[in-house]
PDB file of C-alpha atoms in Angstrom:
ATOM      1  CA  LEU A  82     -11.958   0.917 -15.261  1.00 66.00           C
ATOM      2  CA  THR A  83     -11.748   2.997 -12.128  1.00 67.00           C
ATOM      3  CA  LEU A  84      -8.407   1.210 -11.176  1.00 73.00           C
ATOM      4  CA  ASN A  85      -7.058   1.728 -14.658  1.00 74.00           C
ATOM      5  CA  LEU A  86      -7.860   5.521 -14.312  1.00 74.00           C
ATOM      6  CA  LEU A  87      -6.100   5.785 -10.866  1.00 77.00           C
ATOM      7  CA  LEU A  88      -3.026   4.223 -11.740  1.00 85.00           C
ATOM      8  CA  THR A  89      -2.508   7.353 -14.037  1.00 85.00           C
ATOM      9  CA  PRO A  90      -1.847   9.986 -11.298  1.00 88.00           C
ATOM     10  CA  ILE A  91      -0.263   7.586  -9.201  1.00 90.00           C
ATOM     11  CA  MET A  92       2.354   7.102 -11.683  1.00 90.00           C
ATOM     12  CA  LEU A  93       2.833  10.811 -12.309  1.00 89.00           C
ATOM     13  CA  LEU A  94       3.198  10.981  -8.923  1.00 90.00           C
ATOM     14  CA  LEU A  95       6.063   8.683  -8.808  1.00 90.00           C
ATOM     15  CA  LEU A  96       7.707  10.018 -12.028  1.00 89.00           C
ATOM     16  CA  PHE A  97       7.795  13.650 -10.822  1.00 87.00           C
ATOM     17  CA  VAL A  98       9.185  12.784  -7.618  1.00 87.00           C
ATOM     18  CA  TYR A  99      11.736  10.297  -8.560  1.00 86.00           C
ATOM     19  CA  VAL A 100      12.949  10.896 -12.097  1.00 82.00           C
ATOM     20  CA  PHE A 101      12.006  14.978 -12.132  1.00 79.00           C
ATOM     21  CA  GLY A 102      12.079  15.976  -7.975  1.00 73.00           C
ATOM     22  CA  ASP A 103      15.355  17.549  -7.960  1.00 76.00           C
ATOM     23  CA  VAL A 104      15.140  19.357 -10.868  1.00 78.00           C
ATOM     24  CA  MET A 105      11.159  20.526 -10.377  1.00 78.00           C
ATOM     25  CA  SER A 106      12.593  21.357  -6.850  1.00 75.00           C
ATOM     26  CA  ALA A 107      14.949  23.857  -8.561  1.00 71.00           C
ATOM     27  CA  GLY A 108      12.561  25.370 -10.438  1.00 68.00           C
ATOM     28  CA  ILE A 109      10.353  26.572  -7.908  1.00 68.00           C
ATOM     29  CA  GLY A 110      12.807  27.898  -5.823  1.00 66.00           C
ATOM     30  CA  GLY A 111      13.105  24.873  -3.343  1.00 61.00           C
ATOM     31  CA  SER A 112      16.056  23.001  -1.833  1.00 59.00           C
ATOM     32  CA  ASP A 113      15.549  19.542  -2.087  1.00 70.00           C
ATOM     33  CA  ARG A 114      12.782  16.808  -3.496  1.00 77.00           C
ATOM     34  CA  SER A 115      10.393  17.077  -0.646  1.00 79.00           C
ATOM     35  CA  GLU A 116       9.497  20.852  -1.456  1.00 83.00           C
ATOM     36  CA  TYR A 117       8.341  19.915  -4.771  1.00 86.00           C
ATOM     37  CA  ILE A 118       6.649  16.962  -2.965  1.00 90.00           C
ATOM     38  CA  ALA A 119       4.662  18.999  -1.219  1.00 88.00           C
ATOM     39  CA  TYR A 120       3.594  21.568  -4.298  1.00 90.00           C
ATOM     40  CA  LEU A 121       2.705  18.417  -6.485  1.00 92.00           C
ATOM     41  CA  VAL A 122       0.324  16.457  -4.350  1.00 93.00           C
ATOM     42  CA  PRO A 123      -2.211  18.729  -4.517  1.00 94.00           C
ATOM     43  CA  GLY A 124      -2.412  19.029  -8.050  1.00 93.00           C
ATOM     44  CA  ILE A 125      -2.276  15.025  -8.086  1.00 94.00           C
ATOM     45  CA  LEU A 126      -5.407  14.759  -6.149  1.00 94.00           C
ATOM     46  CA  MET A 127      -7.379  17.056  -8.409  1.00 94.00           C
ATOM     47  CA  MET A 128      -6.124  15.177 -11.250  1.00 92.00           C
ATOM     48  CA  THR A 129      -7.634  11.977 -10.043  1.00 93.00           C
ATOM     49  CA  ILE A 130     -10.611  13.553  -9.622  1.00 93.00           C
ATOM     50  CA  GLY A 131     -10.959  14.442 -13.339  1.00 91.00           C
ATOM     51  CA  GLY A 132      -9.735  10.943 -14.256  1.00 88.00           C
ATOM     52  CA  THR A 133     -11.872   8.777 -12.125  1.00 90.00           C
ATOM     53  CA  VAL A 134     -15.350  10.752 -13.312  1.00 91.00           C
ATOM     54  CA  ILE A 135     -14.128   9.544 -17.160  1.00 91.00           C
ATOM     55  CA  GLY A 136     -15.460   6.475 -15.731  1.00 88.00           C
ATOM     56  CA  THR A 137     -18.842   7.851 -14.871  1.00 90.00           C
ATOM     57  CA  ALA A 138     -19.150   9.161 -18.292  1.00 91.00           C
ATOM     58  CA  VAL A 139     -18.570   5.572 -20.143  1.00 91.00           C
ATOM     59  CA  SER A 140     -20.903   3.925 -17.507  1.00 89.00           C
ATOM     60  CA  VAL A 141     -23.809   6.302 -17.907  1.00 89.00           C
ATOM     61  CA  ALA A 142     -23.181   6.019 -21.880  1.00 89.00           C
ATOM     62  CA  THR A 143     -23.399   1.979 -21.539  1.00 88.00           C
ATOM     63  CA  ASP A 144     -26.388   2.146 -18.917  1.00 85.00           C
ATOM     64  CA  MET A 145     -28.132   4.240 -21.848  1.00 83.00           C
ATOM     65  CA  ASN A 146     -27.301   2.444 -24.600  1.00 82.00           C
ATOM     66  CA  GLU A 147     -27.990  -1.063 -22.978  1.00 79.00           C
ATOM     67  CA  GLY A 148     -31.461  -1.286 -22.348  1.00 75.00           C
ATOM     68  CA  ILE A 149     -31.564  -0.724 -18.585  1.00 77.00           C
ATOM     69  CA  VAL A 150     -32.327   3.047 -18.478  1.00 73.00           C
ATOM     70  CA  ALA A 151     -35.432   1.705 -20.723  1.00 72.00           C
ATOM     71  CA  ARG A 152     -36.647  -0.882 -18.147  1.00 76.00           C
ATOM     72  CA  PHE A 153     -36.006   1.586 -15.230  1.00 74.00           C
ATOM     73  CA  ARG A 154     -38.468   4.094 -17.253  1.00 70.00           C
ATOM     74  CA  THR A 155     -41.165   1.542 -16.658  1.00 74.00           C
ATOM     75  CA  MET A 156     -40.723   1.195 -13.557  1.00 75.00           C
ATOM     76  CA  ALA A 157     -42.569   3.197 -10.514  1.00 74.00           C
ATOM     77  CA  ILE A 158     -39.482   5.068  -9.641  1.00 74.00           C
ATOM     78  CA  HIS A 159     -38.189   8.489  -9.624  1.00 74.00           C
ATOM     79  CA  ARG A 160     -37.180   9.319 -13.021  1.00 67.00           C
ATOM     80  CA  GLY A 161     -33.699  11.309 -11.562  1.00 73.00           C
ATOM     81  CA  SER A 162     -33.236   8.439  -9.344  1.00 81.00           C
ATOM     82  CA  VAL A 163     -30.914   6.991 -12.303  1.00 82.00           C
ATOM     83  CA  LEU A 164     -29.084   9.793 -12.591  1.00 85.00           C
ATOM     84  CA  VAL A 165     -28.407  10.618  -9.100  1.00 88.00           C
ATOM     85  CA  GLY A 166     -27.075   7.000  -8.317  1.00 89.00           C
ATOM     86  CA  HIS A 167     -24.724   7.493 -10.872  1.00 88.00           C
ATOM     87  CA  VAL A 168     -23.290  10.683  -9.396  1.00 93.00           C
ATOM     88  CA  VAL A 169     -22.960   9.538  -5.528  1.00 93.00           C
ATOM     89  CA  GLY A 170     -21.303   6.376  -6.746  1.00 91.00           C
ATOM     90  CA  SER A 171     -18.937   8.284  -8.591  1.00 92.00           C
ATOM     91  CA  VAL A 172     -18.403  11.084  -5.722  1.00 94.00           C
ATOM     92  CA  LEU A 173     -17.925   8.353  -3.371  1.00 93.00           C
ATOM     93  CA  GLN A 174     -15.045   6.743  -6.185  1.00 91.00           C
ATOM     94  CA  CYS A 175     -13.720  10.040  -6.462  1.00 92.00           C
ATOM     95  CA  ILE A 176     -12.994  10.166  -2.568  1.00 94.00           C
ATOM     96  CA  ALA A 177     -11.737   7.107  -2.572  1.00 92.00           C
ATOM     97  CA  GLY A 178      -9.553   7.674  -5.085  1.00 92.00           C
ATOM     98  CA  VAL A 179      -7.986  10.930  -3.498  1.00 94.00           C
ATOM     99  CA  LEU A 180      -7.798   8.685  -0.228  1.00 94.00           C
ATOM    100  CA  LEU A 181      -5.345   6.214  -1.915  1.00 93.00           C
ATOM    101  CA  VAL A 182      -3.511   8.692  -3.978  1.00 93.00           C
ATOM    102  CA  GLY A 183      -3.308  10.370  -0.470  1.00 93.00           C
ATOM    103  CA  ALA A 184      -1.681   7.606   0.963  1.00 94.00           C
ATOM    104  CA  VAL A 185       0.857   7.392  -1.668  1.00 94.00           C
ATOM    105  CA  ALA A 186       1.804  10.867  -1.670  1.00 93.00           C
ATOM    106  CA  VAL A 187       2.109  10.120   2.539  1.00 93.00           C
ATOM    107  CA  ALA A 188       4.323   7.245   1.941  1.00 93.00           C
ATOM    108  CA  ILE A 189       6.798   9.145  -0.520  1.00 90.00           C
ATOM    109  CA  GLY A 190       6.970  11.970   1.929  1.00 88.00           C
ATOM    110  CA  PHE A 191       4.316  14.053   1.791  1.00 91.00           C
ATOM    111  CA  ARG A 192       3.472  15.943   5.035  1.00 87.00           C
ATOM    112  CA  SER A 193       0.799  19.030   5.716  1.00 85.00           C
ATOM    113  CA  THR A 194       1.833  19.798   8.999  1.00 77.00           C
ATOM    114  CA  ASP A 195       0.787  23.416   8.527  1.00 81.00           C
ATOM    115  CA  ALA A 196      -2.799  22.833   8.682  1.00 85.00           C
ATOM    116  CA  THR A 197      -5.493  23.146  11.072  1.00 88.00           C
ATOM    117  CA  ALA A 198      -8.347  21.150  11.449  1.00 88.00           C
ATOM    118  CA  LEU A 199     -10.785  23.455   9.892  1.00 92.00           C
ATOM    119  CA  GLU A 200      -8.217  23.893   6.683  1.00 91.00           C
ATOM    120  CA  TRP A 201      -8.634  20.169   6.458  1.00 92.00           C
ATOM    121  CA  LEU A 202     -12.011  20.020   6.544  1.00 94.00           C
ATOM    122  CA  ALA A 203     -12.118  23.088   4.272  1.00 94.00           C
ATOM    123  CA  ALA A 204      -9.935  20.976   1.990  1.00 94.00           C
ATOM    124  CA  PHE A 205     -12.218  17.758   2.467  1.00 95.00           C
ATOM    125  CA  GLY A 206     -15.208  19.776   1.373  1.00 96.00           C
ATOM    126  CA  LEU A 207     -13.624  21.401  -1.792  1.00 96.00           C
ATOM    127  CA  ILE A 208     -12.475  17.935  -2.838  1.00 96.00           C
ATOM    128  CA  ALA A 209     -15.861  16.837  -2.584  1.00 96.00           C
ATOM    129  CA  LEU A 210     -17.849  19.845  -4.218  1.00 96.00           C
ATOM    130  CA  PHE A 211     -15.085  19.435  -7.103  1.00 96.00           C
ATOM    131  CA  ALA A 212     -15.999  15.907  -7.506  1.00 96.00           C
ATOM    132  CA  LEU A 213     -19.581  16.555  -7.602  1.00 96.00           C
ATOM    133  CA  ALA A 214     -19.392  19.195 -10.309  1.00 96.00           C
ATOM    134  CA  LEU A 215     -17.084  17.207 -12.394  1.00 95.00           C
ATOM    135  CA  THR A 216     -19.293  14.404 -11.894  1.00 95.00           C
ATOM    136  CA  TRP A 217     -22.330  16.315 -13.010  1.00 94.00           C
ATOM    137  CA  ILE A 218     -20.597  17.294 -16.236  1.00 95.00           C
ATOM    138  CA  ALA A 219     -19.092  13.930 -16.735  1.00 94.00           C
ATOM    139  CA  VAL A 220     -22.745  12.692 -16.752  1.00 92.00           C
ATOM    140  CA  GLY A 221     -23.720  14.658 -19.220  1.00 92.00           C
ATOM    141  CA  MET A 222     -20.878  13.807 -21.493  1.00 92.00           C
ATOM    142  CA  GLY A 223     -22.268  10.099 -21.282  1.00 90.00           C
ATOM    143  CA  MET A 224     -25.865  10.763 -21.815  1.00 89.00           C
ATOM    144  CA  ALA A 225     -24.906  12.790 -24.817  1.00 89.00           C
ATOM    145  CA  SER A 226     -22.615  10.227 -26.312  1.00 88.00           C
ATOM    146  CA  PRO A 227     -23.601   7.841 -28.666  1.00 86.00           C
ATOM    147  CA  ASN A 228     -21.798   4.664 -27.186  1.00 87.00           C
ATOM    148  CA  ALA A 229     -19.317   3.881 -24.484  1.00 87.00           C
ATOM    149  CA  GLU A 230     -15.899   4.474 -26.629  1.00 88.00           C
ATOM    150  CA  ALA A 231     -16.976   8.060 -27.735  1.00 90.00           C
ATOM    151  CA  ALA A 232     -17.894   8.809 -23.732  1.00 90.00           C
ATOM    152  CA  GLY A 233     -14.510   8.016 -23.064  1.00 87.00           C
ATOM    153  CA  ASN A 234     -13.121  10.114 -25.802  1.00 89.00           C
ATOM    154  CA  SER A 235     -15.283  13.370 -25.008  1.00 89.00           C
ATOM    155  CA  ALA A 236     -14.042  13.155 -21.195  1.00 87.00           C
ATOM    156  CA  GLN A 237     -10.658  13.391 -22.036  1.00 87.00           C
ATOM    157  CA  PRO A 238     -10.284  16.887 -21.347  1.00 88.00           C
ATOM    158  CA  LEU A 239     -11.141  16.239 -17.613  1.00 89.00           C
ATOM    159  CA  ILE A 240      -8.180  14.472 -17.081  1.00 86.00           C
ATOM    160  CA  LEU A 241      -5.960  16.661 -19.716  1.00 89.00           C
ATOM    161  CA  LEU A 242      -6.731  20.091 -18.277  1.00 91.00           C
ATOM    162  CA  PRO A 243      -4.687  19.253 -14.961  1.00 90.00           C
ATOM    163  CA  LEU A 244      -1.762  18.625 -17.094  1.00 90.00           C
ATOM    164  CA  VAL A 245      -1.604  22.688 -18.177  1.00 90.00           C
ATOM    165  CA  SER A 246      -2.767  23.738 -15.214  1.00 90.00           C
ATOM    166  CA  SER A 247      -0.734  24.634 -12.046  1.00 88.00           C
ATOM    167  CA  ALA A 248      -0.592  21.199 -11.018  1.00 88.00           C
ATOM    168  CA  PHE A 249       2.997  20.459 -11.839  1.00 90.00           C
ATOM    169  CA  ILE A 250       4.812  24.360 -11.903  1.00 87.00           C
ATOM    170  CA  PRO A 251       3.600  27.631 -11.283  1.00 87.00           C
ATOM    171  CA  PRO A 252       1.732  29.437 -14.175  1.00 87.00           C
ATOM    172  CA  ASP A 253       4.228  32.646 -13.773  1.00 85.00           C
ATOM    173  CA  THR A 254       6.793  30.190 -15.279  1.00 83.00           C
ATOM    174  CA  MET A 255       4.867  29.354 -18.305  1.00 84.00           C
ATOM    175  CA  PRO A 256       5.281  31.743 -21.468  1.00 85.00           C
ATOM    176  CA  GLY A 257       2.938  34.516 -21.446  1.00 83.00           C
ATOM    177  CA  TRP A 258       0.925  33.363 -24.402  1.00 86.00           C
ATOM    178  CA  PHE A 259       0.325  29.966 -22.844  1.00 87.00           C
ATOM    179  CA  ARG A 260      -0.258  31.215 -19.284  1.00 89.00           C
ATOM    180  CA  PRO A 261      -3.816  32.388 -19.798  1.00 90.00           C
ATOM    181  CA  ILE A 262      -4.838  28.467 -20.825  1.00 89.00           C
ATOM    182  CA  ALA A 263      -3.322  27.488 -17.323  1.00 90.00           C
ATOM    183  CA  GLU A 264      -4.898  30.558 -15.314  1.00 89.00           C
ATOM    184  CA  TYR A 265      -8.504  30.633 -16.693  1.00 91.00           C
ATOM    185  CA  GLN A 266      -9.820  27.336 -16.222  1.00 93.00           C
ATOM    186  CA  PRO A 267     -11.728  25.285 -12.922  1.00 93.00           C
ATOM    187  CA  PHE A 268      -8.318  23.024 -12.166  1.00 95.00           C
ATOM    188  CA  THR A 269      -5.878  26.384 -11.310  1.00 94.00           C
ATOM    189  CA  PRO A 270      -8.116  27.898  -8.422  1.00 95.00           C
ATOM    190  CA  ALA A 271      -9.197  24.369  -6.741  1.00 96.00           C
ATOM    191  CA  ILE A 272      -5.470  23.218  -6.925  1.00 95.00           C
ATOM    192  CA  GLU A 273      -4.347  26.486  -5.310  1.00 94.00           C
ATOM    193  CA  THR A 274      -7.194  26.319  -3.006  1.00 95.00           C
ATOM    194  CA  LEU A 275      -6.347  22.776  -2.073  1.00 95.00           C
ATOM    195  CA  ARG A 276      -2.824  23.841  -1.777  1.00 93.00           C
ATOM    196  CA  GLY A 277      -3.199  26.496   0.702  1.00 93.00           C
ATOM    197  CA  LEU A 278      -5.367  24.630   2.865  1.00 93.00           C
ATOM    198  CA  LEU A 279      -3.220  21.672   2.767  1.00 92.00           C
ATOM    199  CA  LEU A 280       0.273  23.380   3.736  1.00 89.00           C
ATOM    200  CA  GLY A 281      -1.172  26.380   5.711  1.00 82.00           C
ATOM    201  CA  THR A 282      -0.443  29.129   3.102  1.00 82.00           C
ATOM    202  CA  GLY A 283      -2.937  31.780   1.879  1.00 83.00           C
ATOM    203  CA  ILE A 284      -5.021  31.111  -0.920  1.00 88.00           C
ATOM    204  CA  GLY A 285      -6.261  34.790  -1.806  1.00 87.00           C
ATOM    205  CA  ASP A 286      -9.030  35.054  -4.482  1.00 92.00           C
ATOM    206  CA  ASN A 287      -8.403  31.075  -5.586  1.00 93.00           C
ATOM    207  CA  GLY A 288     -11.226  29.976  -2.956  1.00 93.00           C
ATOM    208  CA  TRP A 289     -14.298  31.775  -4.219  1.00 95.00           C
ATOM    209  CA  ILE A 290     -13.088  31.445  -7.962  1.00 95.00           C
ATOM    210  CA  ALA A 291     -12.770  27.501  -7.381  1.00 95.00           C
ATOM    211  CA  VAL A 292     -16.310  27.443  -5.312  1.00 96.00           C
ATOM    212  CA  ALA A 293     -17.714  29.512  -8.399  1.00 96.00           C
ATOM    213  CA  TRP A 294     -15.977  26.987 -10.946  1.00 96.00           C
ATOM    214  CA  CYS A 295     -17.867  24.140  -8.660  1.00 96.00           C
ATOM    215  CA  LEU A 296     -21.385  25.387  -8.628  1.00 96.00           C
ATOM    216  CA  GLY A 297     -21.184  27.071 -12.141  1.00 96.00           C
ATOM    217  CA  LEU A 298     -20.369  23.407 -13.664  1.00 96.00           C
ATOM    218  CA  ALA A 299     -22.590  21.237 -11.296  1.00 95.00           C
ATOM    219  CA  VAL A 300     -25.413  23.629 -12.511  1.00 95.00           C
ATOM    220  CA  LEU A 301     -24.606  23.403 -16.084  1.00 95.00           C
ATOM    221  CA  GLY A 302     -24.185  19.616 -15.639  1.00 93.00           C
ATOM    222  CA  TYR A 303     -27.105  18.875 -14.084  1.00 92.00           C
ATOM    223  CA  PHE A 304     -29.523  20.658 -16.452  1.00 92.00           C
ATOM    224  CA  TRP A 305     -27.436  19.300 -19.202  1.00 91.00           C
ATOM    225  CA  SER A 306     -27.922  15.786 -17.953  1.00 89.00           C
ATOM    226  CA  ALA A 307     -31.690  16.043 -17.137  1.00 85.00           C
ATOM    227  CA  SER A 308     -32.430  17.836 -20.495  1.00 87.00           C
ATOM    228  CA  LYS A 309     -30.760  14.784 -22.672  1.00 84.00           C
ATOM    229  CA  PHE A 310     -32.158  12.242 -19.700  1.00 81.00           C
ATOM    230  CA  ASP A 311     -36.009  13.646 -20.481  1.00 74.00           C
ATOM    231  CA  ALA A 312     -35.128  13.729 -24.227  1.00 70.00           C
ATOM    232  CA  ASP A 313     -33.366  10.500 -24.881  1.00 51.00           C
ATOM    233  CA  PRO A 314     -36.183   7.906 -26.177  1.00 55.00           C
ATOM    234  CA  LYS A 315     -33.745   4.929 -24.992  1.00 47.00           C
TER     235      LYS A 315
END
């Protein structure tokens, strides 16, 4: 499942670079495809996280409905360790997925020559924090779903939201009625912050907005998951 979910951002990366690259580069004021690669890659990396955590929602729903959690409840283990195990595993999967997609991006021409070592460290921290936040939301979706199929469907917004963010084009080029959808969601400030860190450009207010989104989603997902875990008798 994780491999299938990773194929989506890789295919979109190759599609937008080699099929639409020149046209999209001209649309953002670039002179060639390489400038659009630099713009595109941060958004694709964040999309990779959103796609990977869908597998977490499915995995949690499967565990809750196949009886393994009921068995864990009878054992002398910390109740929260079941959820924490899913979260830690998912965050590691997200980071591995980002590294894989990043390797493909470098292979097709992405370069981050203007970023300092501190900016690289901050970028890694942002990726890990964003993965943690979305993972807790995905765990909550899995806990609230009656089966694995429903969990996969409920988690689809986590891969659809990047499509209507600043991942592919700047929000200010979108129609006025559509622009708020791209601007007021968690992916856009996270993408803009990662883009600024990797390319060595300014991030403005996007940095603290992205962190606020991450912390808010993580807290919401944690309490949602914990409440469903304590209330679910399965």
